[in-house]
mmCIF file of C-alpha atoms in Angstrom:
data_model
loop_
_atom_site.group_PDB
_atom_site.id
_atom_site.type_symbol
_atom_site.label_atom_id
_atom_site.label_comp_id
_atom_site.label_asym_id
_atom_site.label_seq_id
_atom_site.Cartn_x
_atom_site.Cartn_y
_atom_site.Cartn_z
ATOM 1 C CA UNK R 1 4.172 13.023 8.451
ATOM 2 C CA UNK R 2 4.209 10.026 5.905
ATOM 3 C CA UNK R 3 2.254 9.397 2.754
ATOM 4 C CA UNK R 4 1.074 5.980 1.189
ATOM 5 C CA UNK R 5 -0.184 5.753 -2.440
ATOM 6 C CA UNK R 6 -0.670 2.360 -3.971
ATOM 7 C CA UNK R 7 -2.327 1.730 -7.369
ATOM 8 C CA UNK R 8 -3.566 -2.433 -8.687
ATOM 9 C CA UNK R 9 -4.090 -1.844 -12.480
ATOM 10 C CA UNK R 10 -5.907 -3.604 -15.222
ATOM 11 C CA UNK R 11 -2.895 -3.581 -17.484
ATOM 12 C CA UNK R 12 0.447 -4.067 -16.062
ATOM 13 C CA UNK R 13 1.851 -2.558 -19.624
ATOM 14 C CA UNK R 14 0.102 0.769 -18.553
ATOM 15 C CA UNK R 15 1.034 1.440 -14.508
ATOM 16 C CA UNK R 16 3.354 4.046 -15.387
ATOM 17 C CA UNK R 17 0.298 5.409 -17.857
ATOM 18 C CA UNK R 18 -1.876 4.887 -14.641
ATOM 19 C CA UNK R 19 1.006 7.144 -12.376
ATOM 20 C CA UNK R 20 1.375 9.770 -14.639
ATOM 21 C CA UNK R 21 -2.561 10.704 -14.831
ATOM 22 C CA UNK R 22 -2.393 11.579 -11.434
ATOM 23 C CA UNK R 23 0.035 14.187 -11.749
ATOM 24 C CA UNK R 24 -1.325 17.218 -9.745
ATOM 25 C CA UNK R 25 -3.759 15.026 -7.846
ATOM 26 C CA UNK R 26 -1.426 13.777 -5.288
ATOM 27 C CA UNK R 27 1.410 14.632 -2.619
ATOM 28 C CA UNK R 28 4.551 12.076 -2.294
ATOM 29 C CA UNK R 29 6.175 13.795 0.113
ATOM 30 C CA UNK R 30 4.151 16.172 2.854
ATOM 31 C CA UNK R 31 6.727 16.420 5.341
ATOM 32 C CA UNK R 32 10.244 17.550 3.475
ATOM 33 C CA UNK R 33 12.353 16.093 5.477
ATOM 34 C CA UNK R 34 11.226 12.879 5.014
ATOM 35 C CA UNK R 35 14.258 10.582 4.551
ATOM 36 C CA UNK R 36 12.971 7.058 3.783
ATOM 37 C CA UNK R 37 11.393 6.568 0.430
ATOM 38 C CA UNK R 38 10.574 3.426 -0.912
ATOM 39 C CA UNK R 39 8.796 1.910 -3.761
ATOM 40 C CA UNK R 40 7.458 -1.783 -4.606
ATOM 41 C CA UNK R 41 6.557 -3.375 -7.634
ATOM 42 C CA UNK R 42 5.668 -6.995 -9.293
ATOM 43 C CA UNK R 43 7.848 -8.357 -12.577
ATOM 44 C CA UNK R 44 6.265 -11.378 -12.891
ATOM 45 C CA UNK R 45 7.015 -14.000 -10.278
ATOM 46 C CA UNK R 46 9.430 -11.450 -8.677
ATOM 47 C CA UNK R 47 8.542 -8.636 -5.776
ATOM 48 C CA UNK R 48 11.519 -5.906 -6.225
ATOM 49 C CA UNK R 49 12.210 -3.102 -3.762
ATOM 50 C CA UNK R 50 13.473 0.531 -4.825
ATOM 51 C CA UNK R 51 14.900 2.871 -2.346
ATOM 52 C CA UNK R 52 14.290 6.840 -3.442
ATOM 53 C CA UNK R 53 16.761 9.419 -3.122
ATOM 54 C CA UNK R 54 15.642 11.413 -0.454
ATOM 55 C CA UNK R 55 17.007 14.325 -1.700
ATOM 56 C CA UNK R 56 15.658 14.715 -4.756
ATOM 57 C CA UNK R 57 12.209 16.070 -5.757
ATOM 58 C CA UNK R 58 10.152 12.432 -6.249
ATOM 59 C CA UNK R 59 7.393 12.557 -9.023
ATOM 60 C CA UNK R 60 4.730 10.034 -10.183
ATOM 61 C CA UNK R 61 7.001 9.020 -12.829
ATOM 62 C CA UNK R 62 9.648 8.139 -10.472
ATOM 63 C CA UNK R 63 7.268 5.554 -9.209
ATOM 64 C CA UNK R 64 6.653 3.729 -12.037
ATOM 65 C CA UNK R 65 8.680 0.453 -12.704
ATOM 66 C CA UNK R 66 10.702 0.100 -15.998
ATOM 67 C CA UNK R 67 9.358 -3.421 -16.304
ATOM 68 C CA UNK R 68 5.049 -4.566 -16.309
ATOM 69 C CA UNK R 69 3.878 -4.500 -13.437
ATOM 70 C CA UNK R 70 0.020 -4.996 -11.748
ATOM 71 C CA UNK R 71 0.681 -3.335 -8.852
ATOM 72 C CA UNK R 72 2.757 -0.659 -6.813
ATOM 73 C CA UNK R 73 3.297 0.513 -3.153
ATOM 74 C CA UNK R 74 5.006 3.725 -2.341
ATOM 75 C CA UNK R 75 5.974 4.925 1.101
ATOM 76 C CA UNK R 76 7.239 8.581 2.391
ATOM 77 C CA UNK R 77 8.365 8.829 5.959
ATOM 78 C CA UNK R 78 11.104 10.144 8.288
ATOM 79 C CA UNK R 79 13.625 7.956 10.119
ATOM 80 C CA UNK R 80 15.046 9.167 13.347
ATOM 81 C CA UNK R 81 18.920 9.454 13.344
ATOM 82 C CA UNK R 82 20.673 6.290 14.208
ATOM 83 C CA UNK R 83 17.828 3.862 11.878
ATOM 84 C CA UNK R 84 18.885 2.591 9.003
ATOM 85 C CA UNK R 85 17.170 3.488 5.957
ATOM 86 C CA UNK R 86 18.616 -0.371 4.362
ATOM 87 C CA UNK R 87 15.875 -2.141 7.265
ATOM 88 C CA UNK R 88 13.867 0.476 8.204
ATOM 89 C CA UNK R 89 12.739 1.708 5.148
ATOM 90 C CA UNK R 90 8.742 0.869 3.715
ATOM 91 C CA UNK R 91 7.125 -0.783 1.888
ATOM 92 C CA UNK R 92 7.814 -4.107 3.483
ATOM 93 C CA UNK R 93 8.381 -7.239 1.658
ATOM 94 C CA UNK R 94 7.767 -10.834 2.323
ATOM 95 C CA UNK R 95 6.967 -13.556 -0.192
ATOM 96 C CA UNK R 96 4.944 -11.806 -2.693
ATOM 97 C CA UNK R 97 3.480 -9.228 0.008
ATOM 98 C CA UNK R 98 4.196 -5.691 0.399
ATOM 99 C CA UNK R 99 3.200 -4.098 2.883
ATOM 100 C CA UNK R 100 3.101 -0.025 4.419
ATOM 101 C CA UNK R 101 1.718 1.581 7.692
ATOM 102 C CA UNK R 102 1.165 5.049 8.013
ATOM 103 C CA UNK R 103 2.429 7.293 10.790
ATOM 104 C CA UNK R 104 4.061 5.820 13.863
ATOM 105 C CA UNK R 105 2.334 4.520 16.907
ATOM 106 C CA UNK R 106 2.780 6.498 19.803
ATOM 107 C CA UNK R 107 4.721 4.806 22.921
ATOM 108 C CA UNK R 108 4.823 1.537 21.333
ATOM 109 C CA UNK R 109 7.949 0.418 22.680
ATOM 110 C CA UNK R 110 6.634 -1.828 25.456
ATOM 111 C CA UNK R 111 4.593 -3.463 23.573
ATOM 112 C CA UNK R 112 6.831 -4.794 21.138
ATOM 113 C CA UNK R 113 8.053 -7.799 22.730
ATOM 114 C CA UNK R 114 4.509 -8.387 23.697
ATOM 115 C CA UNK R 115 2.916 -8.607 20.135
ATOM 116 C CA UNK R 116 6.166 -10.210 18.535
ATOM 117 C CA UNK R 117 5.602 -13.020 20.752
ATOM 118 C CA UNK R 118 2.252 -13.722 18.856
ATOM 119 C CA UNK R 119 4.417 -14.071 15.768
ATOM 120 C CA UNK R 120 6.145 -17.670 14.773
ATOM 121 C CA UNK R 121 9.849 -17.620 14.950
ATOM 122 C CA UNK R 122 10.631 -17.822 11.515
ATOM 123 C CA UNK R 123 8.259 -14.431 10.875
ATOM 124 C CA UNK R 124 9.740 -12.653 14.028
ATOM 125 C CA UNK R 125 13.243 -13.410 12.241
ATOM 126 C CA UNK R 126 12.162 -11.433 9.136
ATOM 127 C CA UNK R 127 11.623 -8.369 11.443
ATOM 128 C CA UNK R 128 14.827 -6.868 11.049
ATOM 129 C CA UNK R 129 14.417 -3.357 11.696
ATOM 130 C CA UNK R 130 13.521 -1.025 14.703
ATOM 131 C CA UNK R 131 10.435 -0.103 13.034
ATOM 132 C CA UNK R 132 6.620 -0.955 14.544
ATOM 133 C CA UNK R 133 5.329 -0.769 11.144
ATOM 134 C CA UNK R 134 7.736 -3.787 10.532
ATOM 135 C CA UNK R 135 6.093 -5.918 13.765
ATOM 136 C CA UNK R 136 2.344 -4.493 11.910
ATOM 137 C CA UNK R 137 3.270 -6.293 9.224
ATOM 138 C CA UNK R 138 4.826 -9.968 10.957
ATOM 139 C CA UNK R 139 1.127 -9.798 12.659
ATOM 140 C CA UNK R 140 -0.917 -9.269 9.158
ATOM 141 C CA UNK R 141 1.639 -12.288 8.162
ATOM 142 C CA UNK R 142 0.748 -14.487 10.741
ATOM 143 C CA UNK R 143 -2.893 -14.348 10.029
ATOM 144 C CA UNK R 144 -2.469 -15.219 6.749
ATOM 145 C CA UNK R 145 0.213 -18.612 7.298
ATOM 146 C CA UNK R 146 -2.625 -19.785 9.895
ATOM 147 C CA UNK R 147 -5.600 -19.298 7.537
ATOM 148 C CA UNK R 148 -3.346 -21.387 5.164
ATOM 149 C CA UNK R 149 -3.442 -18.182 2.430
ATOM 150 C CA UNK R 150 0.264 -16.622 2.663
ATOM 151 C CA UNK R 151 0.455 -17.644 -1.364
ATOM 152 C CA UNK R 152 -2.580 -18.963 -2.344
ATOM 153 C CA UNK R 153 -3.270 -17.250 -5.863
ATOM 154 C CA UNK R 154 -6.954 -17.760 -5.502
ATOM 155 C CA UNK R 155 -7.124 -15.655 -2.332
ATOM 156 C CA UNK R 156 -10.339 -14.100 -1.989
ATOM 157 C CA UNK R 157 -9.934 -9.758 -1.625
ATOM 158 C CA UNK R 158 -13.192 -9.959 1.287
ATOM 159 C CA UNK R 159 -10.906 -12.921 3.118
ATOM 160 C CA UNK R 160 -7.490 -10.925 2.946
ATOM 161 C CA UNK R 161 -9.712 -7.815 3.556
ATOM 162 C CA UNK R 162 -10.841 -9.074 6.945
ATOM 163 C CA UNK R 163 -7.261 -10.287 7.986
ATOM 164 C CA UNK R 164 -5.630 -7.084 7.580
ATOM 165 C CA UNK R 165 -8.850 -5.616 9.705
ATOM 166 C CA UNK R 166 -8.688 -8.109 12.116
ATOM 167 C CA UNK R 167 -5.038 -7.188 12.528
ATOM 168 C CA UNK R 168 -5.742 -3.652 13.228
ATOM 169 C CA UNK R 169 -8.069 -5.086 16.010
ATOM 170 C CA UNK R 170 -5.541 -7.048 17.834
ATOM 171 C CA UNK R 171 -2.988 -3.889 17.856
ATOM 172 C CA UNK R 172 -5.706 -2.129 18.890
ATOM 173 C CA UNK R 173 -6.990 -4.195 21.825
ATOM 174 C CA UNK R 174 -3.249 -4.754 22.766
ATOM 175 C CA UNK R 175 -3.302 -0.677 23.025
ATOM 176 C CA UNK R 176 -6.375 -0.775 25.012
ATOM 177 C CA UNK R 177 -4.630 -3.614 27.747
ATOM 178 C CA UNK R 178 -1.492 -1.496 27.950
ATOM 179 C CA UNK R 179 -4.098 1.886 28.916
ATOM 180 C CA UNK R 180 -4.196 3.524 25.794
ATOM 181 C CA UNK R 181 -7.790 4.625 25.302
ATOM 182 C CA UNK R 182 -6.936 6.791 22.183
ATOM 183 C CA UNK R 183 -7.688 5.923 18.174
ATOM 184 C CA UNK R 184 -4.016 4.669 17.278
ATOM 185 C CA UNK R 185 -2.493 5.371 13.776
ATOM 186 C CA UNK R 186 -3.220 2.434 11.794
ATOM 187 C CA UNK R 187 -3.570 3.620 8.318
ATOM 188 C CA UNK R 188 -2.180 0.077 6.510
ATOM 189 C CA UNK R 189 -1.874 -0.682 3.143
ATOM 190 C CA UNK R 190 -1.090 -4.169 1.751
ATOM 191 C CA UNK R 191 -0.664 -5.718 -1.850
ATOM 192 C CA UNK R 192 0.071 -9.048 -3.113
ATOM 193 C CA UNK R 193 -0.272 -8.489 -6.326
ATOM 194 C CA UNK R 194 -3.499 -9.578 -7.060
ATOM 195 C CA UNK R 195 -5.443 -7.598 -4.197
ATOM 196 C CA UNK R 196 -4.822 -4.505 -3.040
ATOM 197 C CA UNK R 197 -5.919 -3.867 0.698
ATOM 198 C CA UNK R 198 -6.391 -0.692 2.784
ATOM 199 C CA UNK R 199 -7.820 0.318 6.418
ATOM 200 C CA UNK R 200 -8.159 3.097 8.007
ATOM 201 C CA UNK R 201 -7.719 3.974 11.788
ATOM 202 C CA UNK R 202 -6.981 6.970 13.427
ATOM 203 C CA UNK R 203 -7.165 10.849 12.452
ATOM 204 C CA UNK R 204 -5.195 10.986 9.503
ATOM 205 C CA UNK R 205 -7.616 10.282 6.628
ATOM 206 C CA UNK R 206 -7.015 7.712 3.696
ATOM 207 C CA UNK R 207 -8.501 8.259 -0.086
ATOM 208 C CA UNK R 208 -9.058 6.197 -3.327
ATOM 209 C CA UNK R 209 -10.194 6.867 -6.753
ATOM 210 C CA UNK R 210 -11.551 4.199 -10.008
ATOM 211 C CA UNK R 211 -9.489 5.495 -13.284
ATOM 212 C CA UNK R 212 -11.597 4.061 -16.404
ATOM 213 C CA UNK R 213 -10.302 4.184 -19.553
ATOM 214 C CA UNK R 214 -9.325 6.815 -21.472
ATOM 215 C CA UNK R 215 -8.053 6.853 -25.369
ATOM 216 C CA UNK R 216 -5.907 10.045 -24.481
ATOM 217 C CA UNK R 217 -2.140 9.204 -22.847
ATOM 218 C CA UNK R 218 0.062 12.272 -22.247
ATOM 219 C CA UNK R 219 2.645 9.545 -20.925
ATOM 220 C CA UNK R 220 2.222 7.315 -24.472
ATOM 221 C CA UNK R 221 1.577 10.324 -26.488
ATOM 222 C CA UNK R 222 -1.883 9.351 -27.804
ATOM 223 C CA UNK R 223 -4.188 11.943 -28.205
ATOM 224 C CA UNK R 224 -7.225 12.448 -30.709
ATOM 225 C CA UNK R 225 -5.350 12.466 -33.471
ATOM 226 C CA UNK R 226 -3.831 9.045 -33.088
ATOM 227 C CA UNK R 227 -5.801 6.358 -35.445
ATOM 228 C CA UNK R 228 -8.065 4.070 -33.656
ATOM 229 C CA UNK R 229 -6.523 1.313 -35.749
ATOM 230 C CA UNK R 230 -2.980 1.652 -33.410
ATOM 231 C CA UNK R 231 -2.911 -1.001 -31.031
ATOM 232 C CA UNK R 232 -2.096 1.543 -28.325
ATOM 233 C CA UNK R 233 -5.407 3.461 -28.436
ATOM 234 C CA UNK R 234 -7.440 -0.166 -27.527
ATOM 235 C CA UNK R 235 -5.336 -1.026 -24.631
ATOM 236 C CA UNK R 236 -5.783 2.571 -23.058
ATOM 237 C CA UNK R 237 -9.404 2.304 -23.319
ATOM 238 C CA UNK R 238 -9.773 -0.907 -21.420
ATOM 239 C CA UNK R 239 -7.552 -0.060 -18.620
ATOM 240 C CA UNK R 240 -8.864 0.451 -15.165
ATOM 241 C CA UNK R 241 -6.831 1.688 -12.092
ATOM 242 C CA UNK R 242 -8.018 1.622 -8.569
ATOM 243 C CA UNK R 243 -5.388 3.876 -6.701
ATOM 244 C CA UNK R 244 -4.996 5.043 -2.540
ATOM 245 C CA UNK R 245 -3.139 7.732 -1.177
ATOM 246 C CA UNK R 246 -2.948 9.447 2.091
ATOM 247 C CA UNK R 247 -2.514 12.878 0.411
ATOM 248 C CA UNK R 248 -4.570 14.335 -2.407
ATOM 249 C CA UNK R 249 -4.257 18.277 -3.642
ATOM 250 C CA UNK R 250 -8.295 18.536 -3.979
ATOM 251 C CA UNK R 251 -11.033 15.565 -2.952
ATOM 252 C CA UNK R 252 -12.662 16.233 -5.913
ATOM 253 C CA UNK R 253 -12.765 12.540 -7.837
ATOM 254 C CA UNK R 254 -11.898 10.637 -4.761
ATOM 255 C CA UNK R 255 -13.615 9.070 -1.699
ATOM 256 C CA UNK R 256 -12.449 9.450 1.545
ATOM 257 C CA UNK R 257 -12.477 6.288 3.803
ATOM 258 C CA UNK R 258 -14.636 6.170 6.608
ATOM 259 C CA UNK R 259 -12.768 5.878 10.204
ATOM 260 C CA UNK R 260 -12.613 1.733 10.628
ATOM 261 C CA UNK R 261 -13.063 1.313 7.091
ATOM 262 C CA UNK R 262 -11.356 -1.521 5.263
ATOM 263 C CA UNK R 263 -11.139 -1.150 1.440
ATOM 264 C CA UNK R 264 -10.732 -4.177 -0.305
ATOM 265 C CA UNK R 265 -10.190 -4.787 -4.271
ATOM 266 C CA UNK R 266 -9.544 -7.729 -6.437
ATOM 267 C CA UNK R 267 -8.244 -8.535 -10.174
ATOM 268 C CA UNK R 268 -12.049 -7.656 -11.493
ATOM 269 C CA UNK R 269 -11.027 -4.037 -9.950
ATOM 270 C CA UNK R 270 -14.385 -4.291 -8.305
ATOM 271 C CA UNK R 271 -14.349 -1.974 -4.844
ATOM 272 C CA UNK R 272 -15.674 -3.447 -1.573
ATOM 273 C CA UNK R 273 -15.763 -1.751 1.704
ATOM 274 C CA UNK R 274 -15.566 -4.013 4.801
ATOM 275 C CA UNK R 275 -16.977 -2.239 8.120
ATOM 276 C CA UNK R 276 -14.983 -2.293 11.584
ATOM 277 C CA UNK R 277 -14.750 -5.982 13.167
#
């Protein structure tokens, strides 16, 4: 079983602030023997990649980058023997997009070549891994170079909202020509930064939560007693945190997605829902 949590902040001084409030809230890795952990992040112009230690207990804090950052994407999931953690590992990364899928498709194998060949050559040469998460993620890709969007700055969260959707429709109409009837696994989470995109599809339920400001930082060390006139106790008031994870200890504070639901949320932090195409 795999686990997704993402977070787009307000205040890319304060992710790690934004990680470490959640401590207790969330589960990084369900299934123990998961051996592929990965973790994304922005430092300015540049998207960096961190691979986890899958041996080692993996906390909030271990999430956070040591540099500002708006956004992060982590991923939790096993690799069979044989794969190779180096390409097969998520989040995925392309341009300034990262990118995660949830849970693996069932008896996806045949159609691999099949929806690759929907992909333009120079995206099906980024696919270098065995993974169909990896092949998910060339399709999102190739919805975004035709609408002209892959790095437009301005790009709008409903637009990149309704690409990742449609994307889940085209896997899942590809399932339906190939005779699979049943709900497939397509839990995906995508970032760029700016937006922060996630739909759900399929059993395994997806949550998110709004963190408003607070003047209190365990992480920082301000508390009550630190003067209003610090700097630090400003910042932590204005910062908002939308955050989505696939495995929370109690629903209390968070809202489940609805099956076919595409959550979509921009640099205002505003939340949007987009319903099934």
């Amino acid at each position: 079983m795999s686990a997704i949590l993402a977070a787009l902040s307000s205040d890319p001084n304060l992710l790690r602030c934004e990680l470490h409030r959640l401590t207790h809230q969330v589960v990084l890795r369900p299934d123990g023997h998961a051996n592929a952990l990965g973790v994304g992040s922005y430092a300015q112009e540049e998207v960096l990649l961190r691979r986890l230690a899958p041996g080692t207990d993996v906390t909030l804090d271990d999430l956070g980058p040591p540099h500002e950052s708006e956004a992060v994407l982590f991923h939790a999931g096993r690799l069979p023997p044989g794969r190779s953690p180096e390409e097969n590992t998520q989040p995925f990364r392309a341009r300034h997009w990262l990118f995660a899928h949830q849970e693996p498709l069932p008896d996806f194998a045949p159609l691999r070549a099949q929806l690759l060949a929907r992909v333009p050559e120079h995206l099906q040469r980024q696919v270098r891994g065995a993974t169909d998460s990896e092949v998910l993620f060339a399709l999102f890709l190739t919805r975004l170079r035709d609408s002209g969007r892959t790095d437009d700055p301005r790009l709008e969260p409903a637009v990149a909202g309704r690409l990742l959707r449609d994307t889940v429709r085209e896997v899942e109409d590809a399932l339906v020509e190939a005779g699979r009837v049943r709900t497939p696994p397509l839990n995906l989470v995508a970032t760029n930064g700016a937006v922060l995109l996630a739909t759900r599809c399929g059993e395994s339920p997806l949550y998110y939560t709004r963190l408003e400001g607070s003047a209190e930082c365990a992480h920082c060390g301000v508390d009550a007693n630190t003067p209003e006139t610090q700097p630090a106790v400003g910042a932590h008031r204005r910062r908002r945190t939308v955050v989505v994870a696939s495995h929370v200890t109690r629903t209390q504070g968070w809202v489940e997605l609805s099956p076919g639901t595409t959550l979509v949320v921009g640099t205002d932090l505003q939340v949007q829902h987009l319903p099934p195409a």
